Tab-separated table of C-alpha atoms in Angstrom:
chain	number	residue	atom	x	y	z
A	1169	MET	CA	141.659	-23.901	-38.155
A	1170	ASP	CA	138.364	-24.354	-36.783
A	1171	TRP	CA	136.296	-21.381	-37.378
A	1172	ASP	CA	132.925	-20.704	-36.078
A	1173	PRO	CA	130.061	-21.082	-38.593
A	1174	ASP	CA	129.820	-17.374	-39.236
A	1175	THR	CA	133.506	-17.096	-39.836
A	1176	GLN	CA	133.125	-20.036	-42.253
A	1177	ALA	CA	130.295	-18.622	-44.212
A	1178	MET	CA	132.112	-15.321	-44.279
A	1179	LEU	CA	135.098	-16.968	-45.753
A	1180	LYS	CA	132.763	-18.499	-48.145
A	1181	VAL	CA	131.464	-15.174	-49.212
A	1182	ALA	CA	134.790	-13.921	-49.728
A	1183	ALA	CA	135.158	-16.509	-52.416
A	1184	GLY	CA	132.029	-15.427	-54.093
A	1185	ASP	CA	129.377	-17.930	-52.624
A	1186	LYS	CA	126.223	-16.082	-52.495
A	1187	GLN	CA	124.285	-19.074	-50.609
A	1188	ALA	CA	126.697	-18.454	-47.751
A	1189	PHE	CA	125.891	-14.687	-47.815
A	1190	ALA	CA	122.124	-15.558	-47.700
A	1191	TRP	CA	122.695	-17.498	-44.714
A	1192	LEU	CA	124.554	-14.925	-43.039
A	1193	PHE	CA	121.897	-12.491	-43.690
A	1194	ASP	CA	119.152	-14.732	-42.208
A	1195	ARG	CA	121.291	-14.953	-39.197
A	1196	HIS	CA	122.126	-11.371	-38.566
A	1197	HIS	CA	119.636	-9.493	-40.439
A	1198	ALA	CA	117.160	-8.917	-37.526
A	1199	SER	CA	120.323	-7.817	-35.271
A	1200	VAL	CA	121.482	-5.149	-37.850
A	1201	ALA	CA	117.970	-3.929	-38.552
A	1202	ARG	CA	117.359	-3.437	-34.894
A	1203	PHE	CA	120.741	-1.635	-34.541
A	1204	ALA	CA	119.849	0.711	-37.510
A	1205	TYR	CA	116.251	1.315	-36.062
A	1206	ARG	CA	117.433	2.269	-32.637
A	1207	PHE	CA	120.481	4.370	-34.179
A	1208	VAL	CA	118.050	6.566	-36.704
A	1209	GLY	CA	114.703	5.859	-34.994
A	1210	ASP	CA	112.894	5.341	-38.249
A	1211	ALA	CA	111.679	2.143	-39.635
A	1212	ALA	CA	112.070	2.675	-43.391
A	1213	ARG	CA	115.518	4.256	-42.976
A	1214	ALA	CA	116.615	1.517	-40.929
A	1215	GLU	CA	115.539	-0.972	-43.577
A	1216	GLU	CA	117.357	1.032	-46.156
A	1217	LEU	CA	120.364	1.273	-43.949
A	1218	THR	CA	120.377	-2.372	-43.251
A	1219	GLN	CA	120.316	-3.211	-46.898
A	1220	ASP	CA	123.309	-0.817	-47.611
A	1221	ILE	CA	125.254	-2.574	-44.646
A	1222	PHE	CA	124.788	-6.074	-46.095
A	1223	VAL	CA	125.779	-4.873	-49.704
A	1224	LYS	CA	128.658	-3.395	-48.184
A	1225	LEU	CA	129.540	-6.518	-46.239
A	1226	TYR	CA	129.236	-8.570	-49.373
A	1227	ARG	CA	131.355	-6.036	-51.662
A	1228	HIS	CA	134.183	-5.940	-49.109
A	1229	ALA	CA	133.872	-9.632	-48.072
A	1230	ARG	CA	137.624	-10.094	-49.420
A	1231	SER	CA	138.940	-7.637	-46.920
A	1232	TYR	CA	137.363	-9.751	-43.986
A	1233	LYS	CA	140.380	-11.101	-41.720
A	1234	PRO	CA	138.957	-13.928	-39.501
A	1235	THR	CA	140.723	-12.654	-36.256
A	1236	ALA	CA	137.620	-10.862	-34.696
A	1237	LYS	CA	134.282	-12.432	-34.110
A	1238	PHE	CA	132.053	-12.125	-37.176
A	1239	LYS	CA	129.442	-10.290	-35.163
A	1240	THR	CA	131.987	-7.770	-34.076
A	1241	PHE	CA	133.150	-7.245	-37.603
A	1242	LEU	CA	129.527	-6.838	-38.701
A	1243	PHE	CA	128.632	-4.435	-36.277
A	1244	ARG	CA	131.995	-2.475	-36.943
A	1245	VAL	CA	130.702	-2.186	-40.651
A	1246	ALA	CA	127.171	-1.273	-39.293
A	1247	THR	CA	128.419	1.304	-36.926
A	1248	ASN	CA	130.738	2.987	-39.400
A	1249	HIS	CA	127.984	3.060	-41.962
A	1250	CYS	CA	125.247	4.543	-39.625
A	1251	LEU	CA	127.910	7.102	-38.298
A	1252	ASN	CA	128.864	8.023	-41.740
A	1253	GLU	CA	125.246	8.482	-42.947
A	1254	MET	CA	124.597	10.670	-40.040
A	1255	ARG	CA	127.760	12.728	-40.672
A	1256	ARG	CA	126.732	13.093	-44.245
A	1257	GLY	CA	123.431	14.515	-43.094
A	1258	GLU	CA	121.294	11.965	-45.190
A	1259	TYR	CA	119.693	10.735	-42.021
A	1260	ARG	CA	118.515	12.430	-38.946
A	1261	VAL	CA	117.536	10.598	-35.695
A	1262	ALA	CA	113.912	10.782	-35.971
A	1263	ARG	CA	111.441	10.169	-33.029
A	1264	LEU	CA	110.413	6.639	-32.588
A	1265	THR	CA	106.604	6.876	-32.700
A	1266	GLU	CA	104.267	9.091	-34.392
A	1267	GLU	CA	102.964	9.956	-31.083
A	1268	ALA	CA	106.304	11.251	-29.856
A	1269	PRO	CA	105.947	14.291	-27.647
A	1270	VAL	CA	106.805	17.886	-29.045
A	1271	GLU	CA	108.299	20.803	-27.172
A	1272	ASP	CA	106.043	23.578	-25.605
A	1273	ASP	CA	107.035	27.291	-25.477
A	1274	ALA	CA	109.092	26.858	-22.379
A	1275	GLY	CA	111.424	24.384	-24.046
A	1276	ALA	CA	109.849	21.254	-22.232
A	1277	VAL	CA	109.016	18.306	-23.563
A	1278	GLN	CA	105.283	17.119	-22.818
A	1279	MET	CA	105.207	13.490	-22.617
A	1280	PRO	CA	102.144	11.265	-22.476
A	1281	GLY	CA	102.281	10.408	-18.753
A	1282	PRO	CA	101.840	7.055	-17.693
A	1283	ASP	CA	98.264	5.488	-17.736
A	1284	GLY	CA	96.642	6.653	-14.634
A	1285	ASP	CA	98.003	8.881	-12.273
A	1286	ARG	CA	100.381	7.064	-10.165
A	1287	PRO	CA	103.862	7.990	-10.894
A	1288	ASP	CA	105.091	4.436	-10.066
A	1289	GLN	CA	102.739	2.736	-12.496
A	1290	ALA	CA	104.428	1.167	-15.549
A	1291	LEU	CA	104.723	2.844	-18.660
A	1292	SER	CA	102.910	1.451	-21.780
A	1293	GLY	CA	105.140	-0.127	-24.494
A	1294	ARG	CA	104.430	3.024	-26.678
A	1295	GLU	CA	105.077	5.487	-24.054
A	1296	LEU	CA	108.354	3.577	-23.139
A	1297	GLU	CA	109.529	3.669	-26.656
A	1298	ALA	CA	108.909	7.160	-27.186
A	1299	ALA	CA	110.716	8.142	-24.164
A	1300	VAL	CA	113.772	5.856	-24.837
A	1301	GLY	CA	113.588	7.310	-28.598
A	1302	LEU	CA	114.019	10.825	-27.189
A	1303	ALA	CA	116.660	10.037	-24.835
A	1304	LEU	CA	118.618	8.080	-27.554
A	1305	LYS	CA	118.244	11.294	-29.756
A	1306	ASP	CA	119.956	13.377	-27.204
A	1307	LEU	CA	123.043	10.964	-27.059
A	1308	SER	CA	126.014	11.452	-29.054
A	1309	ASP	CA	126.448	9.074	-32.032
A	1310	ARG	CA	129.082	6.924	-30.140
A	1311	GLU	CA	127.070	6.759	-27.051
A	1312	ARG	CA	123.869	5.736	-28.926
A	1313	ALA	CA	125.990	3.102	-30.748
A	1314	ALA	CA	127.509	1.695	-27.696
A	1315	PHE	CA	124.199	1.690	-25.674
A	1316	THR	CA	122.326	-0.014	-28.595
A	1317	MET	CA	124.888	-2.861	-28.993
A	1318	CYS	CA	124.980	-3.317	-25.154
A	1319	ARG	CA	121.340	-3.081	-24.399
A	1320	PHE	CA	119.753	-4.526	-27.402
A	1321	GLU	CA	122.195	-6.774	-28.677
A	1322	GLY	CA	123.671	-8.027	-25.423
A	1323	MET	CA	127.234	-7.586	-26.641
A	1324	ALA	CA	130.031	-7.693	-24.297
A	1325	TYR	CA	132.271	-4.248	-23.464
A	1326	ARG	CA	135.113	-5.922	-25.319
A	1327	ASP	CA	133.197	-6.762	-28.514
A	1328	ILE	CA	131.516	-3.382	-28.528
A	1329	ALA	CA	135.134	-1.775	-28.187
A	1330	ASP	CA	136.223	-3.757	-31.286
A	1331	ALA	CA	133.210	-2.751	-33.200
A	1332	LEU	CA	133.651	1.102	-32.140
A	1333	GLU	CA	137.479	0.682	-32.635
A	1334	ALA	CA	137.898	2.165	-28.990
A	1335	SER	CA	139.072	1.334	-25.748
A	1336	GLU	CA	137.312	-0.846	-23.216
A	1337	ALA	CA	137.414	1.967	-20.659
A	1338	ALA	CA	135.959	4.500	-23.309
A	1339	VAL	CA	133.128	1.890	-23.955
A	1340	LYS	CA	132.505	1.744	-20.166
A	1341	SER	CA	132.213	5.578	-20.189
A	1342	LEU	CA	129.917	5.774	-23.068
A	1343	ILE	CA	127.697	3.107	-21.834
A	1344	HIS	CA	127.346	4.534	-18.442
A	1345	ARG	CA	126.698	8.027	-19.779
A	1346	ALA	CA	124.084	6.651	-22.134
A	1347	THR	CA	122.430	4.387	-19.619
A	1348	LEU	CA	122.151	7.031	-17.097
A	1349	ALA	CA	120.901	9.520	-19.714
A	1350	VAL	CA	118.081	7.029	-20.518
A	1351	ALA	CA	117.636	6.232	-16.974
A	1352	ARG	CA	116.997	10.042	-16.024
A	1353	ARG	CA	114.643	10.604	-18.861
A	1354	LEU	CA	112.618	7.629	-17.837
A	1355	GLU	CA	112.615	8.819	-14.352
A	1356	ALA	CA	111.655	12.273	-15.286
A	1357	LEU	CA	108.833	10.711	-17.406
A	1358	GLN	CA	107.425	9.103	-14.317
A	1359	ALA	CA	107.380	12.670	-12.930
A	1360	GLY	CA	105.022	13.878	-15.769
A	1361	THR	CA	107.563	16.237	-17.700
A	1362	VAL	CA	110.855	15.675	-19.576
A	1363	PRO	CA	113.300	18.387	-20.113
A	1364	ALA	CA	113.953	19.206	-23.675
A	1365	ARG	CA	117.417	18.257	-23.540
A	1366	SER	CA	118.878	16.027	-20.988
A	1367	ARG	CA	122.465	17.058	-21.888
A	1368	ALA	CA	124.068	20.573	-22.734
B	643	MET	CA	128.169	15.922	-6.818
B	644	SER	CA	128.884	12.558	-8.350
B	645	CYS	CA	130.587	9.896	-6.352
B	646	GLU	CA	133.833	8.874	-7.608
B	647	HIS	CA	132.639	5.248	-8.097
B	648	GLU	CA	129.587	6.162	-9.967
B	649	GLU	CA	131.131	5.732	-13.378
B	650	ASP	CA	131.704	2.003	-12.657
B	651	LEU	CA	128.231	1.443	-11.365
B	652	THR	CA	126.704	0.462	-15.098
B	653	ALA	CA	129.564	-1.760	-15.675
B	654	TYR	CA	129.109	-3.366	-12.333
B	655	VAL	CA	125.282	-3.804	-13.123
B	656	ASP	CA	126.284	-5.334	-16.662
B	657	GLY	CA	128.671	-7.624	-14.862
B	658	GLU	CA	131.727	-6.087	-16.747
B	659	LEU	CA	133.989	-5.455	-13.925
B	660	PRO	CA	136.942	-7.770	-13.157
B	661	PRO	CA	136.485	-9.459	-9.559
B	662	PRO	CA	138.913	-7.185	-7.605
B	663	HIS	CA	137.219	-4.045	-9.085
B	664	ARG	CA	133.718	-5.589	-8.380
B	665	ALA	CA	134.655	-6.223	-4.902
B	666	ARG	CA	135.635	-2.647	-4.360
B	667	VAL	CA	132.394	-1.173	-5.899
B	668	GLU	CA	130.458	-3.835	-3.662
B	669	ALA	CA	132.154	-2.509	-0.530
B	670	HIS	CA	131.472	1.102	-1.591
B	671	LEU	CA	127.799	0.342	-2.180
B	672	GLY	CA	127.659	-0.910	1.351
B	673	THR	CA	128.406	2.729	2.710
B	674	CYS	CA	127.187	5.230	-0.081
B	675	ALA	CA	123.440	5.835	-0.194
B	676	GLU	CA	123.930	8.005	-3.278
B	677	CYS	CA	125.469	5.209	-5.319
B	678	GLN	CA	122.811	2.615	-4.056
B	679	GLY	CA	120.087	4.809	-5.271
B	680	THR	CA	121.750	5.197	-8.747
B	681	GLU	CA	122.548	1.390	-8.870
B	682	ARG	CA	118.853	0.757	-8.482
B	683	LEU	CA	117.863	3.188	-11.053
B	684	LEU	CA	120.408	1.647	-13.451
B	685	ARG	CA	119.102	-1.854	-12.943
B	686	LEU	CA	115.444	-0.640	-13.490
B	687	THR	CA	116.602	1.195	-16.682
B	688	VAL	CA	118.403	-2.041	-18.032
B	689	ALA	CA	115.182	-4.171	-17.192
B	690	ARG	CA	112.925	-1.709	-18.860
B	691	MET	CA	115.071	-2.051	-22.102
B	692	ALA	CA	114.018	-5.429	-22.452
B	693	GLU	CA	110.246	-4.313	-22.538
B	694	LEU	CA	110.539	-2.323	-25.586
B	695	PRO	CA	108.735	-3.740	-28.709
B	696	ASP	CA	111.046	-5.582	-30.968
B	697	PHE	CA	111.671	-4.177	-34.346
B	698	THR	CA	110.537	-6.654	-36.969
B	699	PRO	CA	112.282	-6.129	-40.500
B	700	SER	CA	110.038	-6.301	-43.566
B	701	PRO	CA	109.777	-9.894	-44.999
B	702	SER	CA	110.792	-8.731	-48.346
B	703	ALA	CA	114.262	-7.548	-47.305
B	704	ARG	CA	116.002	-10.751	-48.211
B	705	ARG	CA	114.866	-10.890	-51.662
B	706	GLU	CA	115.558	-7.308	-52.063
B	707	LEU	CA	119.112	-7.521	-50.909
B	708	LEU	CA	119.791	-10.515	-53.133
B	709	ALA	CA	118.448	-8.722	-55.966
B	710	ARG	CA	120.765	-5.934	-55.423
B	711	VAL	CA	123.706	-8.113	-54.865
B	712	ASP	CA	122.773	-9.964	-58.092
B	713	ALA	CA	122.796	-6.258	-59.962
B	714	LEU	CA	126.250	-5.263	-58.732
B	715	PRO	CA	128.735	-4.642	-61.322
B	716	PRO	CA	131.494	-7.138	-61.303
B	717	THR	CA	134.619	-6.087	-59.178
B	718	TRP	CA	137.995	-5.958	-61.077
B	719	ARG	CA	138.907	-9.276	-59.462
B	720	GLU	CA	135.739	-10.934	-61.006
B	721	ARG	CA	136.636	-9.304	-64.354
B	722	PHE	CA	140.078	-10.613	-64.116
B	723	ALA	CA	139.015	-13.996	-63.177
B	724	GLN	CA	136.687	-13.877	-66.155
B	725	LEU	CA	139.694	-13.074	-68.484
B	726	LEU	CA	141.412	-16.198	-67.296
B	727	LYS	CA	138.882	-18.538	-68.272
B	728	PRO	CA	140.142	-20.807	-71.220
B	729	GLY	CA	137.511	-19.870	-73.707
B	730	VAL	CA	138.566	-16.123	-73.103
B	731	LEU	CA	142.037	-16.472	-72.316
B	732	VAL	CA	143.260	-18.375	-75.421
B	733	PRO	CA	141.752	-16.345	-78.463
B	734	SER	CA	142.767	-13.310	-76.443
B	735	ALA	CA	146.198	-14.554	-75.996
B	736	GLY	CA	146.375	-15.267	-79.989
B	737	LEU	CA	145.199	-11.723	-80.658
B	738	ALA	CA	147.488	-10.389	-78.020
B	739	GLY	CA	150.409	-12.004	-79.424
B	740	LEU	CA	149.521	-10.752	-83.039
B	741	ALA	CA	149.185	-7.304	-81.765
B	742	SER	CA	152.420	-7.601	-79.930
B	743	LEU	CA	154.259	-8.886	-83.135
B	744	ALA	CA	152.844	-6.136	-85.041
B	745	VAL	CA	154.088	-3.606	-82.686
B	746	LEU	CA	157.415	-5.082	-82.512
B	747	THR	CA	157.808	-5.219	-86.259
B	748	LEU	CA	157.030	-1.604	-86.672
B	749	LEU	CA	159.405	-0.675	-83.695
B	750	VAL	CA	162.301	-2.716	-85.569
B	751	ALA	CA	161.483	-1.316	-88.720
B	752	GLY	CA	161.572	2.135	-87.414
B	753	ARG	CA	164.775	1.560	-85.731
B	754	THR	CA	166.696	0.113	-89.049
B	755	ARG	CA	165.368	3.163	-91.337
B	756	VAL	CA	168.393	4.932	-92.464
B	757	GLU	CA	168.102	8.491	-91.244
B	758	ALA	CA	168.231	10.982	-94.025
B	759	PRO	CA	170.945	13.485	-93.742
B	760	ALA	CA	170.047	16.954	-93.109
B	761	LEU	CA	169.317	19.300	-96.003
B	762	GLU	CA	172.499	21.323	-95.531
B	763	GLU	CA	174.476	18.215	-95.711
B	764	TRP	CA	173.310	17.263	-99.319
B	765	ASP	CA	175.660	17.558	-102.123
B	766	PRO	CA	174.784	20.621	-104.116
B	767	GLY	CA	174.546	18.542	-107.420
B	768	ALA	CA	172.403	15.842	-105.876
B	769	LEU	CA	169.991	18.674	-104.602
B	770	GLU	CA	169.764	19.905	-108.276
B	771	VAL	CA	168.913	16.733	-109.535
B	772	ALA	CA	166.354	16.302	-106.763
B	773	ALA	CA	164.894	19.532	-107.738
B	774	ASN	CA	164.650	18.453	-111.369
B	775	LEU	CA	163.311	14.804	-110.915
B	776	GLU	CA	160.280	15.635	-113.108
B	777	LEU	CA	162.730	16.092	-115.978
B	778	VAL	CA	164.819	13.201	-114.884
B	779	GLU	CA	162.094	10.699	-114.740
B	780	ASP	CA	161.638	10.738	-118.331
B	781	TYR	CA	165.208	9.289	-118.869
B	782	GLU	CA	166.417	5.796	-117.908
B	783	VAL	CA	169.403	7.532	-116.324
B	784	LEU	CA	170.982	6.160	-113.138
B	785	GLY	CA	173.655	7.648	-110.992
B	786	LEU	CA	172.875	11.018	-111.585
B	787	ASP	CA	174.699	12.832	-108.895
B	788	SER	CA	176.027	16.051	-110.248
B	789	SER	CA	174.835	19.027	-112.254
B	790	GLU	CA	176.977	18.020	-115.136
B	791	ASP	CA	174.884	14.868	-115.522
B	792	LEU	CA	171.815	16.993	-115.230
B	793	GLU	CA	173.077	19.293	-118.067
B	794	VAL	CA	173.363	16.274	-120.198
B	795	VAL	CA	169.784	15.126	-119.405
B	796	GLU	CA	168.496	18.648	-120.092
B	797	SER	CA	170.306	18.746	-123.304
B	798	LEU	CA	168.557	15.464	-124.429
B	799	HIS	CA	165.136	16.687	-123.431
B	800	GLU	CA	165.640	19.656	-125.410
B	801	LEU	CA	166.504	17.607	-128.456
B	802	GLY	CA	163.335	15.803	-127.953
B	803	MET	CA	165.122	12.621	-127.134
B	804	PRO	CA	163.609	10.037	-124.753
């Protein structure tokens, strides 16, 4: 059968080929690291998680069945690992920048406003990052995972459903809720303040 | 209150709706100002995500990962494969064969050994002989199986005869 290059490499890894493993790492490392970073919101932890995910991939290569796309399989491993780590409490979703805003006495988050006073002015990269980080923090783990795979990895709903072991309808709902929550957060930021929690 | 079509809007923006469903949402958008506003907001948000700074992993990550993989303890499969190598398998098989033979021999010997009768089944004369073995061993007397024979031996002993 004609497997795609990723699948061929993974089958070689299953047979103990470390060069094939290094090749897969080079191809997918950045994606997994980006996913982990958006998931936990901390660069050092994201690096740690990424290493753990690839070690897990190597150790369990023999159980890989080339029935799904390799990237889907990889993100299933990545998602499960991140979710497990979150549940074990080793990792907490951190704010994405050191300049992330803090809650005031009234429970509202004071965000750095957009440069200048015009609400329609574009946010700077750091402001946007802080706002998105806070919005992602408010999401459920599965919403955050689905949103991250969709928005930052460009994965199709079908593949995200495979990675999350969920139905496509569930993924559609997760992505909609997550995107709308982020949208509302950015919209509120444009207005100057962001509610402490966008969801009950 | 949210419109019943609202949850389809993100999938619509993402191009994830099948054609008939997409057509229904498009028709609805033509008449619903609320959904038009939400759609614009969703499109803007999706576009903004592309503006986020990319996360760049550490350049040493590859080296660190490969070092971790090299340091992993072998799996049971790897250990088993190692045992099947001829250089290990042949001597190991020889040793295992010898060990098996030894175990088998012990088992066979154990099974062929005559079980001693229980103490109460012994002949009283033989018991007495057994109790006086120290006395008997000084004499080359074979076939002692009764107390009478023992009395003979005892008499010989008292007479100082070997």
